[in-house]
Coordinates of C-alpha atoms and ligand atoms in Angstrom, one line a residue:
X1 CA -75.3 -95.0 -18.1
X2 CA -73.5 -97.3 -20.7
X3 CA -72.6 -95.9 -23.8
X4 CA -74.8 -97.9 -26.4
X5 CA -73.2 -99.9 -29.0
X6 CA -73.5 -98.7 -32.3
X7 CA -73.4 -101.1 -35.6
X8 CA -71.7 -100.0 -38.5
X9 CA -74.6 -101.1 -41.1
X10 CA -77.3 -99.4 -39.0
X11 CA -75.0 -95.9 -39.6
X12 CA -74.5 -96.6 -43.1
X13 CA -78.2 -97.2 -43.8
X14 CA -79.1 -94.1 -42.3
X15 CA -76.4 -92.4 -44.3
X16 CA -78.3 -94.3 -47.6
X17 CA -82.1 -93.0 -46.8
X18 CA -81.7 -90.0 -45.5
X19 CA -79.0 -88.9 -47.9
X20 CA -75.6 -88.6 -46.2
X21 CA -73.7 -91.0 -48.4
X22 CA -74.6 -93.1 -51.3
X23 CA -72.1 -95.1 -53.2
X24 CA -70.3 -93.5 -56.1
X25 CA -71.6 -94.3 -59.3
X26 CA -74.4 -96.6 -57.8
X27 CA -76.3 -97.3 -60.9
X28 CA -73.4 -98.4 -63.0
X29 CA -72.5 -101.2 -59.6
X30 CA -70.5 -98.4 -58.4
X31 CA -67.1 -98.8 -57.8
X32 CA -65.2 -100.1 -54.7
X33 CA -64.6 -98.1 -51.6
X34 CA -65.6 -94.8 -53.4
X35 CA -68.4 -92.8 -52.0
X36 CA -70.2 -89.6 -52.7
X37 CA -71.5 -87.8 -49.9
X38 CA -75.3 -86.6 -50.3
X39 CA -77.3 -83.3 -49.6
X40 CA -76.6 -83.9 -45.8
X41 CA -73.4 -85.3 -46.3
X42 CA -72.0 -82.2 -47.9
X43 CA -73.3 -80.3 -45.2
X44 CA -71.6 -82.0 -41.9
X45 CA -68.8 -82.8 -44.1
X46 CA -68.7 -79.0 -44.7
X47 CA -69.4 -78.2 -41.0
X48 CA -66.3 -80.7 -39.9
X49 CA -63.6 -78.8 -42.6
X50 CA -65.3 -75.7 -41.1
X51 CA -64.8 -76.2 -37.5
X52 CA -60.9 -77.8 -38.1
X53 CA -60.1 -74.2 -40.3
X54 CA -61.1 -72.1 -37.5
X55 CA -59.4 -74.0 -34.8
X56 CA -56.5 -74.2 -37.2
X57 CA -56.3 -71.1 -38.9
X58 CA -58.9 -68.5 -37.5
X59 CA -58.9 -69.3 -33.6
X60 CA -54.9 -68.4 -33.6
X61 CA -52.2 -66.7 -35.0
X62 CA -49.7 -68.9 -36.4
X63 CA -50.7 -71.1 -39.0
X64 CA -51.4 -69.8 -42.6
X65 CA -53.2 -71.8 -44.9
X66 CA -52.6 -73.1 -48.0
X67 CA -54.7 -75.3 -51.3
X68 CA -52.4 -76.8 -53.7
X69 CA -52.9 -78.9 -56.6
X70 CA -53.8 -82.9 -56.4
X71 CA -51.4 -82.9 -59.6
X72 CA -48.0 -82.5 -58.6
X73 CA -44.5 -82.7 -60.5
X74 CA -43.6 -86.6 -60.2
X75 CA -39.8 -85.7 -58.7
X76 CA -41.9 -84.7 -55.5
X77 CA -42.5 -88.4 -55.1
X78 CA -39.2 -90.0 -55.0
X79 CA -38.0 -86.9 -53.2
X80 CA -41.1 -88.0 -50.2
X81 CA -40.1 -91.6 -50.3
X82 CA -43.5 -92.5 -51.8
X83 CA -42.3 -94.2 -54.9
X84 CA -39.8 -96.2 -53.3
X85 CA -42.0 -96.9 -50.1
X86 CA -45.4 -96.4 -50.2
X87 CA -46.3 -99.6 -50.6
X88 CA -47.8 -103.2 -49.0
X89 CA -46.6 -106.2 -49.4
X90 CA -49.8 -108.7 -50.8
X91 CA -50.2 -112.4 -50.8
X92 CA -53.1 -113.9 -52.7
X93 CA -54.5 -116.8 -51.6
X94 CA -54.4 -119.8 -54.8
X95 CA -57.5 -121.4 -53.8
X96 CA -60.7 -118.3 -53.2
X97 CA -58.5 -115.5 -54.9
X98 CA -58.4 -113.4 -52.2
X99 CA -56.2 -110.9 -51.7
X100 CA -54.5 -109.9 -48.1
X101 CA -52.0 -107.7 -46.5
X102 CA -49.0 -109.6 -45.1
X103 CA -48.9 -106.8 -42.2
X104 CA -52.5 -107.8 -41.1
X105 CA -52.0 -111.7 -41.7
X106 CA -52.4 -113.9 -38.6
X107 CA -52.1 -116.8 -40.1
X108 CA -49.6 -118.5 -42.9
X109 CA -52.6 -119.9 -44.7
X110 CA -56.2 -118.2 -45.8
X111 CA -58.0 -116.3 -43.1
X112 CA -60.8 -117.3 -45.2
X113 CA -60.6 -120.9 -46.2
X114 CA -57.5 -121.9 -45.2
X115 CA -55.8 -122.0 -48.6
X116 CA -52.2 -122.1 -50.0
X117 CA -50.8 -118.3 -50.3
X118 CA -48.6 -116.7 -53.0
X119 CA -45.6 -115.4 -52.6
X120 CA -45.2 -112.1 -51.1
X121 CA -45.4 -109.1 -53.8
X122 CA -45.0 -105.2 -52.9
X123 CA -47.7 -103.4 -54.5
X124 CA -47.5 -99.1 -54.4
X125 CA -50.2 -97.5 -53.4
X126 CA -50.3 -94.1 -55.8
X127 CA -52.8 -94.5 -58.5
X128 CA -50.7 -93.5 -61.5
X129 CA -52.2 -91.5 -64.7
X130 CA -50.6 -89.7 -67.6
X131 CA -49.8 -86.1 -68.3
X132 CA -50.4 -84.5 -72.0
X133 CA -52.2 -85.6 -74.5
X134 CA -50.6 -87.4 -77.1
X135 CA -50.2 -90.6 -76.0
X136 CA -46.6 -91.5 -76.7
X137 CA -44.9 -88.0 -75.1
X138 CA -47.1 -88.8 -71.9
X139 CA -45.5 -88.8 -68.7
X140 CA -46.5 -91.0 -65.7
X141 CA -47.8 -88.7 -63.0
X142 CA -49.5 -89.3 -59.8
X143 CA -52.6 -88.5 -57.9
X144 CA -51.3 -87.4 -54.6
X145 CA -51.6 -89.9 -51.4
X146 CA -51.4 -87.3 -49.0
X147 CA -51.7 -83.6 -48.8
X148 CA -48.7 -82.5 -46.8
X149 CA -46.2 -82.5 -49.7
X150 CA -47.8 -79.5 -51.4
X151 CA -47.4 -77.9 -48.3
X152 CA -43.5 -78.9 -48.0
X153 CA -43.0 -77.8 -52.1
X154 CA -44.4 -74.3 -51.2
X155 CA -42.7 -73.8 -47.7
X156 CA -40.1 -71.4 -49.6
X157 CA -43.1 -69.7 -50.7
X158 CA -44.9 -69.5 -48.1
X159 CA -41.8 -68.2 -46.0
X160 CA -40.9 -65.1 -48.5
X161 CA -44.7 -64.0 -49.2
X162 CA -45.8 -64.1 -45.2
X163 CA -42.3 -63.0 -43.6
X164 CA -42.9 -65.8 -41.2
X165 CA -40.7 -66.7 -38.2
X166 CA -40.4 -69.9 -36.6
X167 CA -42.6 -71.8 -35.1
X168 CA -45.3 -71.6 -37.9
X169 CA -47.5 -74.0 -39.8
X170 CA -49.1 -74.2 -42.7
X171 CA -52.6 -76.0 -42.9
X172 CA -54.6 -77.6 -45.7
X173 CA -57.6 -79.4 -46.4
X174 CA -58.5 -81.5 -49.9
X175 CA -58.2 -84.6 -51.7
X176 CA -55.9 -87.5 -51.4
X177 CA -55.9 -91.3 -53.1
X178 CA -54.9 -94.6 -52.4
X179 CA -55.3 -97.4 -54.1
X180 CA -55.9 -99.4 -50.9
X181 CA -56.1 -103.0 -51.1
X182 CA -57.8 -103.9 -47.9
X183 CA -61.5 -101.6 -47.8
X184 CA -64.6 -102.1 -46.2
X185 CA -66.0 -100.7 -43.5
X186 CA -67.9 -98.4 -45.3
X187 CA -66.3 -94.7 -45.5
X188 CA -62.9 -95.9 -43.2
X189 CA -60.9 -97.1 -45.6
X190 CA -61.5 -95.3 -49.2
X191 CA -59.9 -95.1 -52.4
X192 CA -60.3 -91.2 -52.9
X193 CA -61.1 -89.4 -49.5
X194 CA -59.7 -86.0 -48.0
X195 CA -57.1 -85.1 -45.0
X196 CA -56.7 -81.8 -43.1
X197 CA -53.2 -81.8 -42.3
X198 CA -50.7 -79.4 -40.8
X199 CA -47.2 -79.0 -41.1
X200 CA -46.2 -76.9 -38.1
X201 CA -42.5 -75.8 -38.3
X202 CA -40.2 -75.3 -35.4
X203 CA -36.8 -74.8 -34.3
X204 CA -34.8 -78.7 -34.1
X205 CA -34.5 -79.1 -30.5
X206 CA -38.1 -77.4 -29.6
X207 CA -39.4 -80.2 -31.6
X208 CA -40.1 -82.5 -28.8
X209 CA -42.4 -79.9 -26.5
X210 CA -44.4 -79.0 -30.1
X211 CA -44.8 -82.5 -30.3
X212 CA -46.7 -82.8 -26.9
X213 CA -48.2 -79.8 -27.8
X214 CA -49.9 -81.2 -30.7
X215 CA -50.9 -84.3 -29.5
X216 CA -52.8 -82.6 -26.6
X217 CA -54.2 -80.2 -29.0
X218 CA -55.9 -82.4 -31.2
X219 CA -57.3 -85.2 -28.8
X220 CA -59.1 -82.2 -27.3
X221 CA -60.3 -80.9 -30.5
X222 CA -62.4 -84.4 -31.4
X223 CA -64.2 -83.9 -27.5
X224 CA -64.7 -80.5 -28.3
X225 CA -66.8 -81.3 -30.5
X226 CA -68.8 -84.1 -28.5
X227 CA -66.5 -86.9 -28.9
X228 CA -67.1 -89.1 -25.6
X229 CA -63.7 -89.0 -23.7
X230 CA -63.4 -92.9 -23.3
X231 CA -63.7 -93.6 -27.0
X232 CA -61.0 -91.7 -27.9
X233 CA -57.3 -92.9 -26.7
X234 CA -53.4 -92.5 -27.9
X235 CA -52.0 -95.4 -29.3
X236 CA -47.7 -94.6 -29.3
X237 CA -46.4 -96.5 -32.8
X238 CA -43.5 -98.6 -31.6
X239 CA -40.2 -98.2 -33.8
X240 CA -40.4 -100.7 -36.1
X241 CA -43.8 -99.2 -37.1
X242 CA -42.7 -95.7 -37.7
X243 CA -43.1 -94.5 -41.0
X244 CA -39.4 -93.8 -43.1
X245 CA -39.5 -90.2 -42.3
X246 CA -40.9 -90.4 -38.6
X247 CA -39.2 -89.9 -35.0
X248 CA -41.6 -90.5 -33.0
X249 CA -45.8 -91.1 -34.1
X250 CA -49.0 -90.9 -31.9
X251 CA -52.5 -92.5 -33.3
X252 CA -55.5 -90.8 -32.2
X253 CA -57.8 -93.6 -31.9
X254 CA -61.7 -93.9 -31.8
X255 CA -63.4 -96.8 -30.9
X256 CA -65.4 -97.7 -34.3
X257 CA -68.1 -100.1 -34.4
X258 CA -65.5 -102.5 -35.9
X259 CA -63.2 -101.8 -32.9
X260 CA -60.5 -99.4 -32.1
X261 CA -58.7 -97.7 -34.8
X262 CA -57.1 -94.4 -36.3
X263 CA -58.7 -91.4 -36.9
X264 CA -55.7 -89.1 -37.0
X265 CA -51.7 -89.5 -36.9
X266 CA -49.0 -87.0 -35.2
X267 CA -45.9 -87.6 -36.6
X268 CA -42.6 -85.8 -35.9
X269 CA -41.1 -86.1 -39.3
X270 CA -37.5 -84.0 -38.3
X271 CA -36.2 -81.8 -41.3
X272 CA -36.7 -85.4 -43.7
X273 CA -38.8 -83.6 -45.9
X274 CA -37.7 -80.1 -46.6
X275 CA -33.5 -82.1 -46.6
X276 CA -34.8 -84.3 -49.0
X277 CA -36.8 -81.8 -51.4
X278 CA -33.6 -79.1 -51.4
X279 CA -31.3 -82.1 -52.2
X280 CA -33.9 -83.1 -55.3
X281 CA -34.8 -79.8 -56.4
X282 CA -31.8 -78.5 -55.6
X283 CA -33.1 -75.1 -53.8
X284 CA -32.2 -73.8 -50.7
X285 CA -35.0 -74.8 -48.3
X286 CA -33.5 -73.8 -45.2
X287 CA -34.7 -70.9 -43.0
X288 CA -32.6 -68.2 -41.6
X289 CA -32.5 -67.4 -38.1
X290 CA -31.9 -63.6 -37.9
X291 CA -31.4 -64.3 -34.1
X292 CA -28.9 -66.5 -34.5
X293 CA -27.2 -65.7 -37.6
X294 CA -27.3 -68.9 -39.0
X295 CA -29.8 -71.4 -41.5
X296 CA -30.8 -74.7 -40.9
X297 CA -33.4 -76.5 -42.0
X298 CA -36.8 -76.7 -39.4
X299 CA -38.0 -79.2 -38.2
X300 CA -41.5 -80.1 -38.7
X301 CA -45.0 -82.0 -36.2
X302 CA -47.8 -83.4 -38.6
X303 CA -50.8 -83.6 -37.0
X304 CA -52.7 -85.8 -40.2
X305 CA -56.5 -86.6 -39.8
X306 CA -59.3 -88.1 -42.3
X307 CA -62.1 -85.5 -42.9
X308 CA -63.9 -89.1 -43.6
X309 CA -63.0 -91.0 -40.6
X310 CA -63.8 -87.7 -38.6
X311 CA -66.9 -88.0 -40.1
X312 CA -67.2 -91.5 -39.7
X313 CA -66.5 -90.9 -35.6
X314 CA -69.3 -88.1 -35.1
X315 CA -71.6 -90.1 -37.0
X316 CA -70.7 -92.9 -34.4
X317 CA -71.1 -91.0 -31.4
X318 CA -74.0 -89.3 -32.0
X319 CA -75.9 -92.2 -32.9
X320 CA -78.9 -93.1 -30.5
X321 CA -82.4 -94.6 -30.1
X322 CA -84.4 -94.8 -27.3
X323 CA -88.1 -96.1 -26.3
X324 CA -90.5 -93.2 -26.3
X325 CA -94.3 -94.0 -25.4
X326 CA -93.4 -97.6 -27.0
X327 CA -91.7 -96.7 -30.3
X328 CA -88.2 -96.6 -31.0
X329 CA -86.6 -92.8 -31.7
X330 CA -83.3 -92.7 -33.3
X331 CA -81.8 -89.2 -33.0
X332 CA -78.2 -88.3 -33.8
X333 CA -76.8 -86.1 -30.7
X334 CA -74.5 -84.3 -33.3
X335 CA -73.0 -80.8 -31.8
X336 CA -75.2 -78.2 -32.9
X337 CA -72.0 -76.8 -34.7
X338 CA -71.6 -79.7 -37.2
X339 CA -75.6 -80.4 -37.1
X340 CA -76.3 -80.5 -41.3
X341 CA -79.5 -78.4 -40.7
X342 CA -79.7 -76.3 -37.7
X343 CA -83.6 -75.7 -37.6
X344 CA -86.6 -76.9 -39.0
X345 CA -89.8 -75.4 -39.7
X346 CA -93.1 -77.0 -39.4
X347 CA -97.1 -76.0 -39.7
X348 CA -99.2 -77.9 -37.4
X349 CA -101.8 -77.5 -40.1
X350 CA -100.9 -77.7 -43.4
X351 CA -104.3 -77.4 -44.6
X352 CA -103.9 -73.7 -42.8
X353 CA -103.2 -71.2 -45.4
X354 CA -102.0 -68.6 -42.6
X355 CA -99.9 -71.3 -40.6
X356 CA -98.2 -72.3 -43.6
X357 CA -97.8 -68.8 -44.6
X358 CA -96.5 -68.0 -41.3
X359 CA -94.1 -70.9 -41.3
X360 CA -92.5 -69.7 -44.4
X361 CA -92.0 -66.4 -43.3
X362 CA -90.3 -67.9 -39.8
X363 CA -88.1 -69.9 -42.4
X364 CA -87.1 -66.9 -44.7
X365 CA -86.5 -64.6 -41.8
X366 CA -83.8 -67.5 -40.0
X367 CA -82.2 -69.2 -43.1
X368 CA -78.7 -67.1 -44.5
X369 CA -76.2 -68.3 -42.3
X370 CA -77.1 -71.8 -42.0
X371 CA -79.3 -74.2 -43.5
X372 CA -82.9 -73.8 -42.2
X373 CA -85.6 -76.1 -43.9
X374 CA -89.5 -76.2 -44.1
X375 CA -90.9 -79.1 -43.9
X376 CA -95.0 -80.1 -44.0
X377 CA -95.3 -83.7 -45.4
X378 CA -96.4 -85.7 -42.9
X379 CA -97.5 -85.5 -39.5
X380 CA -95.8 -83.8 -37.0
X381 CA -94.8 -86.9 -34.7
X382 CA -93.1 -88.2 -37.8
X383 CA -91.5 -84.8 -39.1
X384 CA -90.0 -84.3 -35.8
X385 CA -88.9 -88.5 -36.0
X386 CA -87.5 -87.1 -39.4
X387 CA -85.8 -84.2 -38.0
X388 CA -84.0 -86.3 -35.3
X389 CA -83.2 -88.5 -37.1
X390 CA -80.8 -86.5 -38.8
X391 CA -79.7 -84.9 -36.4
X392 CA -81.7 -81.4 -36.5
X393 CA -80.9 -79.2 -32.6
X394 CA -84.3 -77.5 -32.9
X395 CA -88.0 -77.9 -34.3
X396 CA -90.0 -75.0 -34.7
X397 CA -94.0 -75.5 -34.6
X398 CA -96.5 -73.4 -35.9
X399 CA -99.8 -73.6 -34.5
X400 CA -103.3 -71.8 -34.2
X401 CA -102.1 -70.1 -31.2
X402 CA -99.3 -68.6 -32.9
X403 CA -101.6 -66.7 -35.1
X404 CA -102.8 -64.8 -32.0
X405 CA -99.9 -64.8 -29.7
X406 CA -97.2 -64.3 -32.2
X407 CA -95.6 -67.2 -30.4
X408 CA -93.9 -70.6 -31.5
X409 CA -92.8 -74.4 -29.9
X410 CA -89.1 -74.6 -30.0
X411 CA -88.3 -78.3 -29.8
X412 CA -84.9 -79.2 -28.4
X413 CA -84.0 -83.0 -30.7
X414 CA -82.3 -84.7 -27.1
X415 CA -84.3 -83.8 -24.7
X416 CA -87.7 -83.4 -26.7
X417 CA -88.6 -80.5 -24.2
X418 CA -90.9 -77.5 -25.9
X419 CA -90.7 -74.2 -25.0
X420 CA -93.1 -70.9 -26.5
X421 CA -90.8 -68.2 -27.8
X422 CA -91.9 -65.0 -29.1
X423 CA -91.7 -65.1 -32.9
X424 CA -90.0 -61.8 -32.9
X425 CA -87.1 -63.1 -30.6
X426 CA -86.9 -66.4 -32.5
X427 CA -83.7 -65.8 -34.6
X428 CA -81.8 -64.6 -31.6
X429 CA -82.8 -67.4 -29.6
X430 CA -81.8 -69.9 -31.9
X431 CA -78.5 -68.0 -32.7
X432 CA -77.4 -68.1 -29.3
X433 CA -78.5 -71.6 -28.8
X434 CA -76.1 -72.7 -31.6
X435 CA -73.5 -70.7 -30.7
X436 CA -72.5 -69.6 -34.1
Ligands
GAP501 N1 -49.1 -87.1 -44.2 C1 -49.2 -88.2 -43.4 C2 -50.2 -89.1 -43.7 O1 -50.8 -89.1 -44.8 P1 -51.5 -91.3 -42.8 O2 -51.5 -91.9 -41.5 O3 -51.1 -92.2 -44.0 O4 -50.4 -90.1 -42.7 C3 -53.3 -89.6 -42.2 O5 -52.9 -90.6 -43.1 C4 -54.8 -89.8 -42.0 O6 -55.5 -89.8 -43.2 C5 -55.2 -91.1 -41.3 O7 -55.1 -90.9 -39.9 C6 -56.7 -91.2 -41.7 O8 -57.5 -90.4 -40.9 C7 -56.7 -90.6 -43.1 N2 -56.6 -91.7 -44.1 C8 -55.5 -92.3 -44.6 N3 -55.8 -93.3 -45.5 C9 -57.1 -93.2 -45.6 C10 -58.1 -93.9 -46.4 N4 -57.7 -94.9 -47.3 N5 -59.4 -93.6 -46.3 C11 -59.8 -92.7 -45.4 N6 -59.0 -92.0 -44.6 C12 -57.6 -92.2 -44.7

């Protein structure tokens, strides 16, 4: 069957009404390409950081973790290359104002209405704010743009509290910001979003077969979790694309609504980073080999995603209506793992005192280690519409029978099939059917 296409506005309205994403600061006019994820939102948000720690950190052996600050000291970013590089050249066009991206331009007059352009002027992407509080001693500090430099400040750290060897890494997940000139597309491109990045540190010379390694790893993580195989491909940066500090870079790319584009980068960034902070800071930042006898400084894979555009991608992919008994259903097919709410319960009868009392009890007794709701305000064709709508595995119905036979309908969200259970047996069932 063809996959169905998907618009991006029909994703972002759902996101609105059901509570996934609203728009930061909405009723103020909110503020462009910031967004602030909702009651859902949190949760599959949540569930994505969740399921990239555990395959990261939990599922093996050799990766530690690590939360540093979004403040750093500003040395760090001339040591990274971000204050002498991070940054696009712009051209804005003298007739509509707009403002473009020479690296995306086409054309040497406006894309939109064909006007004279500026000259070319290089703009830095690091939102800049000040440090201390009276005004004149401040110092200009940075919000970070990416996560990975905490990491590479703390490798000496790290090394002498874990007793590491090589290969390690060292994974994190928060906040980065980028004062990005070209948005849209709703939550692709933001202003303040968060990465889950790893610095993996090997031997130089084993860099090459860690690279591979990586690259494999973290296609198959995205189909792990449902990702259809032929929207996801490898896009190989050619040189003059590379980033200062890379050797070699692979895109993970998803095809978007808008097209195809990245949802995580692999770079191989050498030794650049841990050379460059040693040479700055002036500490030794190598690592010694107790095999060998002798230091050297590691070198290091990036595998660098975008909780956001991951987001973004499941979103995508799980998106999908269908014609039931002449009505549309929309359901989102998320994997039961990321799913915001795992089950839902629902009284047949509301005006039931015993159903609903039942219902509640069913609730209590399955809600703890995920999010379980109750739900009686409306029908049950349109609660379960609800429900798959945002993308809830399992329905669980409470009827009259149930008061006798202590069972309950287990509704499965794709296939709509029902199946009795025994109430008793209910939490197990559902347990095992997440797989959690
Ligand atoms: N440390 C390497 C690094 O930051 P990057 O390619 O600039 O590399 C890595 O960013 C990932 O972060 C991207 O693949 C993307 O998923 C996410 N990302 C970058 N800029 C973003 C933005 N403005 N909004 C949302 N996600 C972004």
């Amino acid at each position: 069957m063809e996959k169905e296409r998907v618009e991006l506005k029909d994703v972002a309205n759902l996101c609105k009404r059901r509570g996934f994403i609203f728009q930061d600061s909405e009723i103020y006019g909110g503020i462009g390409s910031v967004w602030d994820y909702g009651p859902l939102g949190v949760e599959l948000k949540n569930n994505v950081k969740k399921q990239w720690w555990k395959s990261m950190v939990y599922d093996r052996s050799d990766i530690e973790g690590l939360d540093a600050a979004i403040l750093m000291n500003p040395k760090t970013w001339k040591a990274s290359g971000h204050v002498g590089s991070f940054q696009d050249m712009l051209s804005d066009c003298k007739a509509c104002k707009k403002r473009f991206r020479i690296d995306q331009l086409k054309t040497e007059s406006c894309p939109e209405c064909g006007g004279e352009l500026t000259e070319p002027k290089s703009f830095n992407l690091m939102f800049k704010t000040r440090l201390g509080s009276v005004e004149l001693d401040a110092e200009d500090i940075y919000l970070r743009p990416e996560t990975a430099q905490g990491i590479f400040v703390n490798f000496e750290n790290i090394l002498n509290s874990s007793r590491r060897k090589l290969p390690f890494g060292v994974a994190q997940i928060g906040k980065s910001f980028r004062n990005e000139i070209t948005t849209g597309n709703f939550i692709f491109r933001s202003r303040e979003f968060e990465q889950m990045e790893l610095e993996f540190f090997v031997k130089p010379g084993e860099d090459d077969k860690w690279y591979d390694y990586w690259v494999s790893e973290r296609i198959n993580w995205y189909s792990s979790l449902g990702i259809d195989k032929e929207t996801l491909r490898l896009r190989e940066h050619k040189k003059e694309e590379l980033a200062h500090y890379a050797k070699r870079c692979h895109d993970i790319e998803f095809l978007f609504p808008m097209g195809w584009a990245e949802l995580e980068g692999i770079a191989s960034r050498t030794d650049y980073d841990l050379k460059k902070h040693a040479e700055i800071s002036g500490r030794n930042l190598q690592y010694f080999d107790d095999s060998s006898g002798k230091s050297y400084f590691p070198y290091v894979i990036e595998p660098s995603g975008g909780i956001d555009r991951a987001f973004l991608a499941f979103l995508v992919n799980a998106y999908k209506t269908e014609t039931v008994r002449e009505k549309k259903r929309t359901y989102l097919s998320l994997d039961n793992r990321l799913a915001p709410i795992k089950a839902a319960v629902l009284p047949l009868l509301k005006s039931k005192p015993e159903i609903v009392e039942k219902a509640l009890k069913i609730r209590d007794d399955l809600r703890g280690d995920y999010r379980v709701v109750y739900d009686d305000t409306a029908s049950i064709g349109r609660l379960y519409r609800r429900q798959d709508e945002i993308g809830t595995p399992y329905c669980v119905t409470v009827d009259v029978d149930s008061l006798s036979d202590g069972k309950v309908t287990v509704r499965d969200r794709d296939t709509m099939r029902q199946e009795r259970i025994e109430t008793a047996k209910l939490k197990k069932f559902i347990g095992e059917k997440l797989g959690i």
